PDB file of C-alpha atoms in Angstrom:
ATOM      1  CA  UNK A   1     -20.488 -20.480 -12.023  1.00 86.00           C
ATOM      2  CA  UNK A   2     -17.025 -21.516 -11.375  1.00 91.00           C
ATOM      3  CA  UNK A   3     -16.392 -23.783 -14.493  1.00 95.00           C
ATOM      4  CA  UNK A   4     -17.025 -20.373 -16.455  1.00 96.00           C
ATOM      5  CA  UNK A   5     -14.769 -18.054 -14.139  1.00 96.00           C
ATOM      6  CA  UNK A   6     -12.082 -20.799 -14.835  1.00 97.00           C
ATOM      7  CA  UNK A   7     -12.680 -20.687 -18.582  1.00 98.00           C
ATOM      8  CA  UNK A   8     -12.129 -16.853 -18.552  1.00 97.00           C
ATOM      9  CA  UNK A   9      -9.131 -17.679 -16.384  1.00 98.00           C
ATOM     10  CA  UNK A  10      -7.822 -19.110 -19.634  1.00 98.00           C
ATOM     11  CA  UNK A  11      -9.121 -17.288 -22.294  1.00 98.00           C
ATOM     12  CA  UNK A  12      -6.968 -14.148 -19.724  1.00 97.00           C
ATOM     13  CA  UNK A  13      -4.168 -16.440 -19.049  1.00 98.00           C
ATOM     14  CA  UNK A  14      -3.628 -18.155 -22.527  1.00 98.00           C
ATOM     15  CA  UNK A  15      -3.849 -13.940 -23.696  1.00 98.00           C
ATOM     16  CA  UNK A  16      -1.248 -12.818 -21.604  1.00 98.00           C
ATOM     17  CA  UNK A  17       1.531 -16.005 -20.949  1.00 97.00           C
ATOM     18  CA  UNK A  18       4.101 -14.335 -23.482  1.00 96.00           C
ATOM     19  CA  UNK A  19       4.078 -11.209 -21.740  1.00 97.00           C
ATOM     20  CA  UNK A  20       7.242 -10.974 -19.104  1.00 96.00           C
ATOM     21  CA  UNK A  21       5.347  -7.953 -17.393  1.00 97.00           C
ATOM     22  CA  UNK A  22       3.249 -10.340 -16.190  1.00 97.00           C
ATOM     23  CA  UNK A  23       4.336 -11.485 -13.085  1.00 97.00           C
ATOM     24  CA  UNK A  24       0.833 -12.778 -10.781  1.00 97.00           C
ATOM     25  CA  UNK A  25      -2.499 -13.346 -11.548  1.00 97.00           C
ATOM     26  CA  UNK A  26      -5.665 -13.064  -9.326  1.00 97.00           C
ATOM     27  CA  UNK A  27      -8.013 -15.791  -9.777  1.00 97.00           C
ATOM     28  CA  UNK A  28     -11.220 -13.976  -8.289  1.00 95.00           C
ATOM     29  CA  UNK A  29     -11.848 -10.861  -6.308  1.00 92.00           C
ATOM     30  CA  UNK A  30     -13.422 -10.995  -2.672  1.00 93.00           C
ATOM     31  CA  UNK A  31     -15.012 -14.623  -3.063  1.00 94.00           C
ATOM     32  CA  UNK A  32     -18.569 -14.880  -1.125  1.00 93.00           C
ATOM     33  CA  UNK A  33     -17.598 -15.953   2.274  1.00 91.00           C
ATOM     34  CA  UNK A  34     -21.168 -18.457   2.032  1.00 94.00           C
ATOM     35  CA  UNK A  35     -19.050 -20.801  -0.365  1.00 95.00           C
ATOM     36  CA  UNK A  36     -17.898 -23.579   1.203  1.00 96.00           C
ATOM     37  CA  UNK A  37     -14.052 -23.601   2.486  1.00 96.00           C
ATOM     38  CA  UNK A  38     -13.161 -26.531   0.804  1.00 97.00           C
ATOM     39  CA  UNK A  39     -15.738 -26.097  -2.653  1.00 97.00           C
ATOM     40  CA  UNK A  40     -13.176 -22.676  -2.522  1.00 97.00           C
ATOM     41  CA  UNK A  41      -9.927 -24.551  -2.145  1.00 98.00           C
ATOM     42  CA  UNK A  42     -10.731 -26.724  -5.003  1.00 98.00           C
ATOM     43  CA  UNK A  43     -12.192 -24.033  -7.248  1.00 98.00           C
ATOM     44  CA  UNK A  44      -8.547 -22.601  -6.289  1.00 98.00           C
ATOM     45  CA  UNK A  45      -6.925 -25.674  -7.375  1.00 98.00           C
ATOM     46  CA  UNK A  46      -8.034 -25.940 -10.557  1.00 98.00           C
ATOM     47  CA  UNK A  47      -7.294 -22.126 -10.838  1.00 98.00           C
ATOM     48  CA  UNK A  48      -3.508 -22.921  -9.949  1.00 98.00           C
ATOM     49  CA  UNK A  49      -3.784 -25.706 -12.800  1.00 98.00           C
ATOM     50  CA  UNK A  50      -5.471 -23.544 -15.504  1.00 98.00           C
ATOM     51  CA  UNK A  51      -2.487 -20.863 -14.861  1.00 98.00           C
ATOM     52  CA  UNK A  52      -0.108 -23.532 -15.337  1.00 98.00           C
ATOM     53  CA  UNK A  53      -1.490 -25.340 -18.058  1.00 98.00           C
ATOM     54  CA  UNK A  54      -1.674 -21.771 -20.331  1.00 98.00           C
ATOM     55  CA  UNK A  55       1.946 -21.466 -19.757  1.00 97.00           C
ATOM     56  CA  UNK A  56       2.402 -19.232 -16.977  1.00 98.00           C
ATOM     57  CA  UNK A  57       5.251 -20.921 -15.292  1.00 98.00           C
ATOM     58  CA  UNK A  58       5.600 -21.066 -11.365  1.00 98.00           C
ATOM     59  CA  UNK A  59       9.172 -19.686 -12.050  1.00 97.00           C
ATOM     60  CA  UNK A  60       7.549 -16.992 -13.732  1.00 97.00           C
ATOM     61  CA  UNK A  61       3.937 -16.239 -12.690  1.00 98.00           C
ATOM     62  CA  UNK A  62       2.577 -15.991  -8.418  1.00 98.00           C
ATOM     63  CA  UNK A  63      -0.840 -16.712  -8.565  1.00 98.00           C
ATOM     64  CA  UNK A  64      -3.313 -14.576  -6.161  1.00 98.00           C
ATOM     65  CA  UNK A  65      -5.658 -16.550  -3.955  1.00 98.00           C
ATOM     66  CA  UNK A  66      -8.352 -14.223  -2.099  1.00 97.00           C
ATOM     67  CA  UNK A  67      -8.895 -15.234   1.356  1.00 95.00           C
ATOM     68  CA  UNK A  68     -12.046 -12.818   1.743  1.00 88.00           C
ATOM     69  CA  UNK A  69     -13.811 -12.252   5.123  1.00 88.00           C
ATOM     70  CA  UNK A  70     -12.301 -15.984   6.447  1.00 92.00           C
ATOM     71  CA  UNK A  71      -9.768 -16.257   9.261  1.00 92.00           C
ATOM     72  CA  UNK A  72      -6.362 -16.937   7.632  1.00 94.00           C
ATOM     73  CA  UNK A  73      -4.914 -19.490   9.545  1.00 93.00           C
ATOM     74  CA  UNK A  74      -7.909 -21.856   8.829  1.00 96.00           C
ATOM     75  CA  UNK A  75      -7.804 -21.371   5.387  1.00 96.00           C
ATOM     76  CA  UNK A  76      -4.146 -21.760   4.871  1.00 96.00           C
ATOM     77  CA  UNK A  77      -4.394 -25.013   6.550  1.00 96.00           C
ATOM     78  CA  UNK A  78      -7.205 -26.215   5.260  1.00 97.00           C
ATOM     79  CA  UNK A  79      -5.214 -25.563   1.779  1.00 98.00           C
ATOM     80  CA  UNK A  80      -2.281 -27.448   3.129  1.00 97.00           C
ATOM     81  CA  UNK A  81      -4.138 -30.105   4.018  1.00 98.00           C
ATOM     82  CA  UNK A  82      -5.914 -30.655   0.556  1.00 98.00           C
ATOM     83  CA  UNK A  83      -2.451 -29.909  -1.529  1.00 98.00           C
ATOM     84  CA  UNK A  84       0.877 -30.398   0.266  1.00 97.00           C
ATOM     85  CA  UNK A  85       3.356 -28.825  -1.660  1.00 96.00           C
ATOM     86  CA  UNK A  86       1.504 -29.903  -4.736  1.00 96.00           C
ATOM     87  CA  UNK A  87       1.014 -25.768  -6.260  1.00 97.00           C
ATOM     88  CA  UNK A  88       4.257 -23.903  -6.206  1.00 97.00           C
ATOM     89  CA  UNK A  89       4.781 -19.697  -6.356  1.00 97.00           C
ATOM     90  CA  UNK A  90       1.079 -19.033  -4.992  1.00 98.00           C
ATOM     91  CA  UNK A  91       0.114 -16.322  -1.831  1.00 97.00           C
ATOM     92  CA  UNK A  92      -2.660 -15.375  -0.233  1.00 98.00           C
ATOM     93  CA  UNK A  93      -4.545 -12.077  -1.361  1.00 97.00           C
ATOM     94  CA  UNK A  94      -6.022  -9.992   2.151  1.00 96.00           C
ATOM     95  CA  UNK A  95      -7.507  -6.891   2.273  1.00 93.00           C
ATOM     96  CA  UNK A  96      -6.806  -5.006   5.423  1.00 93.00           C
ATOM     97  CA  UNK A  97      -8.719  -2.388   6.016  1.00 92.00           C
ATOM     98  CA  UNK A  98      -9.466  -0.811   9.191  1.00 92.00           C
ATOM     99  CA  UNK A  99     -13.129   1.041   8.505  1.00 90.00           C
ATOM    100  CA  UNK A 100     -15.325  -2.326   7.867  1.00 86.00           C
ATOM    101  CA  UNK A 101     -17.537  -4.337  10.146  1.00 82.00           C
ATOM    102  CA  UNK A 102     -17.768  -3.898  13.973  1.00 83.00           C
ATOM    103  CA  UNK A 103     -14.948  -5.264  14.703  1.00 87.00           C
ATOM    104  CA  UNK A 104     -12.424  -2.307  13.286  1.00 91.00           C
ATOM    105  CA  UNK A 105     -15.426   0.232  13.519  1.00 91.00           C
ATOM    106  CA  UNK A 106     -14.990  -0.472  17.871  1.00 93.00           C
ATOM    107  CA  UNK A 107     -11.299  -0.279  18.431  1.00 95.00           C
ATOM    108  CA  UNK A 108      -9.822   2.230  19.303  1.00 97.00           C
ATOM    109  CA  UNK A 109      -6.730   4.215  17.514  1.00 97.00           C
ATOM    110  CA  UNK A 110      -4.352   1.859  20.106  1.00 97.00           C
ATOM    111  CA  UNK A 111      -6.250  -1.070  19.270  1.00 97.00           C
ATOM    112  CA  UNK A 112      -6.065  -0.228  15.093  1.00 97.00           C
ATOM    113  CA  UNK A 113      -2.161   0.208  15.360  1.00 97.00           C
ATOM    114  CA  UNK A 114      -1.818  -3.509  17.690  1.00 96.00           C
ATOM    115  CA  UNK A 115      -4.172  -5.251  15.604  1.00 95.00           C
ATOM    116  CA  UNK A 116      -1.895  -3.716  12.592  1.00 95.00           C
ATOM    117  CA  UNK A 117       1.377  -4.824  14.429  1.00 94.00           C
ATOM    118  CA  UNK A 118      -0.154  -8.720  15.179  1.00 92.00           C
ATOM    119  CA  UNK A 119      -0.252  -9.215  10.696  1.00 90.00           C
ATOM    120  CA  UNK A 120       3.072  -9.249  11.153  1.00 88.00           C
ATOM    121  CA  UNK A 121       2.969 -12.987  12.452  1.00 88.00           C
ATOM    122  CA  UNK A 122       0.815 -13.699   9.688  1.00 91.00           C
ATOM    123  CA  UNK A 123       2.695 -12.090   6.882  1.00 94.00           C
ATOM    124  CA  UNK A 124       5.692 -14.368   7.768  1.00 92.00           C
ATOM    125  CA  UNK A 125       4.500 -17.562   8.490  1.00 94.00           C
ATOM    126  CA  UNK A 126       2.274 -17.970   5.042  1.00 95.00           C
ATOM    127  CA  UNK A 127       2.745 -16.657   1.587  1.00 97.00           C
ATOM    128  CA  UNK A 128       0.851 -13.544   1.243  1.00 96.00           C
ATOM    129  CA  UNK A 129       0.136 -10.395  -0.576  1.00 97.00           C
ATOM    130  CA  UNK A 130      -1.625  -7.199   0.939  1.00 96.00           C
ATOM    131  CA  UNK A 131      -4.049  -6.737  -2.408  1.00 94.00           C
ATOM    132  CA  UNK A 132      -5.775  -3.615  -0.899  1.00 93.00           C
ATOM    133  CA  UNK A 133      -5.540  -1.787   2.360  1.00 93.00           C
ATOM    134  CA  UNK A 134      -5.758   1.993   3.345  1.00 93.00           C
ATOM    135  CA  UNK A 135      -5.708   4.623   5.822  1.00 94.00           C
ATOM    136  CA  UNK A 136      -9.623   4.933   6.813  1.00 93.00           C
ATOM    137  CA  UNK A 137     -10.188   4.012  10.410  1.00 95.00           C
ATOM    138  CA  UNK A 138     -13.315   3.498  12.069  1.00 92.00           C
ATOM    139  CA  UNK A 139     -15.012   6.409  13.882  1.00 93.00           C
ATOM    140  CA  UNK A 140     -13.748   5.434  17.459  1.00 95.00           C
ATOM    141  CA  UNK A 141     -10.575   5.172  16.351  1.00 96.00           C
ATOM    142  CA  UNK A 142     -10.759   9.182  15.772  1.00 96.00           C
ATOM    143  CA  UNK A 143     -12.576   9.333  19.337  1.00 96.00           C
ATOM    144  CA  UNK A 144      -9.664   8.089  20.830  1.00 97.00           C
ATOM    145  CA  UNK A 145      -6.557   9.983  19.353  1.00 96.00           C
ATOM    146  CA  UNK A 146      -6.060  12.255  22.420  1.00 96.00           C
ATOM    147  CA  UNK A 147      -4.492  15.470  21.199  1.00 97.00           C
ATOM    148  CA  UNK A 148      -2.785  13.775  17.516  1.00 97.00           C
ATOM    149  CA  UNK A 149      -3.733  15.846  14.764  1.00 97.00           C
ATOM    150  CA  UNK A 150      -5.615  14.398  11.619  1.00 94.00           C
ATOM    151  CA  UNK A 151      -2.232  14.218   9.981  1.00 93.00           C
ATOM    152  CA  UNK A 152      -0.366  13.143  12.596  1.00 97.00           C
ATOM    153  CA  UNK A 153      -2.541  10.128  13.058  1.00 97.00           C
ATOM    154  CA  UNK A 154      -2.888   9.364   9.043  1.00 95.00           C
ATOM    155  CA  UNK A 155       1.122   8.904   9.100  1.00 95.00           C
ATOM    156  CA  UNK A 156       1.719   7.124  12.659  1.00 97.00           C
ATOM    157  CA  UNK A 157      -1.023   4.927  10.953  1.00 97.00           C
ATOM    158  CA  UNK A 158       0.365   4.950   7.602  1.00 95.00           C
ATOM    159  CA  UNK A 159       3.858   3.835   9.467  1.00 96.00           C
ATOM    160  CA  UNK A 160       2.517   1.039  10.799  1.00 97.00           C
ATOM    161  CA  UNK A 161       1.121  -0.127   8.170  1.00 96.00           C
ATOM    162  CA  UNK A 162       3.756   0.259   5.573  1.00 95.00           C
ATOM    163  CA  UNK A 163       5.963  -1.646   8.662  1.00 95.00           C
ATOM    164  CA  UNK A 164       3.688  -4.880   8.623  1.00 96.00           C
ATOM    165  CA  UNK A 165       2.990  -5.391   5.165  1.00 96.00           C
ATOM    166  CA  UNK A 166       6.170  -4.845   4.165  1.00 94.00           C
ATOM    167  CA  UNK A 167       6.831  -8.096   5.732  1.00 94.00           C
ATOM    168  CA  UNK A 168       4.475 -10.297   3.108  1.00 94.00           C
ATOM    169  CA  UNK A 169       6.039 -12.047   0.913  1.00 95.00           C
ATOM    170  CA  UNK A 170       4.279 -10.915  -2.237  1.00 95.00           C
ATOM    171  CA  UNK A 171       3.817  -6.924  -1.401  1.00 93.00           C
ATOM    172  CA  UNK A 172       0.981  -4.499  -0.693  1.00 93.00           C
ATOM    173  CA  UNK A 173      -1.382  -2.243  -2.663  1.00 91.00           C
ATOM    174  CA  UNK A 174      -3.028   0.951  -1.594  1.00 88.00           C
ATOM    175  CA  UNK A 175      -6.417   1.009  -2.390  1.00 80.00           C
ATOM    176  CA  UNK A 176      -7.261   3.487  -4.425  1.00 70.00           C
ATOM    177  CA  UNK A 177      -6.128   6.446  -5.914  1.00 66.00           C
ATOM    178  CA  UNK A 178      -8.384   9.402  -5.907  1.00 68.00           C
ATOM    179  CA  UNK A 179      -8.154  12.809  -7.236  1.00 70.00           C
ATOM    180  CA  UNK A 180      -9.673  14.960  -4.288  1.00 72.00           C
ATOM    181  CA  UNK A 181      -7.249  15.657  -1.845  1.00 72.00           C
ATOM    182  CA  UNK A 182      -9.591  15.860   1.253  1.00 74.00           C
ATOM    183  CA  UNK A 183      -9.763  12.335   1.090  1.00 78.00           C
ATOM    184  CA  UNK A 184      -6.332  11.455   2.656  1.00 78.00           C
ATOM    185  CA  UNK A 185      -7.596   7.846   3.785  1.00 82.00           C
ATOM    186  CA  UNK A 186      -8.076   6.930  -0.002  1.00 78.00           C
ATOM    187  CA  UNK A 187      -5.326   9.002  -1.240  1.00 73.00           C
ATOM    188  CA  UNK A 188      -1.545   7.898  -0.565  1.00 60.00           C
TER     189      UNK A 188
END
């Protein structure tokens, strides 16, 4: 229900708009990519106006719009087209990972690191933030690594990445931290 998600928006936002460590806020996590591109445009509207009206200042506060499991460029321009310049100090939250769907589980270890250099473009032509990505590839990725060893192909990877996403505007967050050290991919 999106007029509740909104009102815990501002119970969290109305909570928090005195605190200066607060610098973004994230107005959903990994929307359903079934809702409608422009029912999700206007729930993020009224997200943007909620921060606002709680006091979270666009001089102040970014806020964090998911683009889950949608091709970026549409959605970017489908949110141009419904608000101009209207919302100010906003990005849009990916999630690149490399180990999901078909598509990353196929390419190989060249394809992961070209497909890693081509975000670039997209990093610099919209707002954006990086809200999650790792070092898991997909298994032929590790078919394909001719004679790299496992660590050599965690930090060519790791290069790469840190390279591209160091170009959004908003920054990049490893996803996740884990305690066992055999799992490199989840562990920076």
């Amino acid at each position: 229900d999106m007029d509740l998600s909104l009102r815990a928006l501002e119970v969290l936002c109305t909570r928090y708009s005195a605190r200066a460590c607060v610098t973004g806020v994230a107005v959903c996590n990994e929307p359903s990519n079934e809702t409608p591109l422009v029912r999700l445009c206007e729930y993020y509207g009224r997200a943007m106006d909620t921060i606002r009206r709680c006091g979270m200042p666009p001089s102040r506060v970014a806020a964090l719009l998911p683009v889950f499991q949608r091709p970026e460029d549409k959605f970017a321009k489908k949110w141009k087209a419904m608000f101009g310049d209207t919302h100010k100090n906003f990005c849009f939250d990916v999630h690149c990972y490399h180990c999901f769907e078909n598509e990353f589980n196929g390419k190989t270890f060249a394809q992961q690191l070209r497909h890693t250099e081509a975000n670039e473009r997209m990093f610099q032509e919209y707002p954006m933030v990086v809200g999650e990505w790792s070092l898991a590839l997909g298994p032929t990725a590790w078919s394909t690594r001719g004679s790299m060893t496992e660590g050599e192909v965690y930090r060519l990877f790791g290069r790469a990445q840190l390279a591209a996403y160091g170009r959004a505007s908003h920054g990049h967050f490893f996803w996740n931290w884990s305690e066992r050290r055999e799992t490199v991919e989840w562990n920076f």
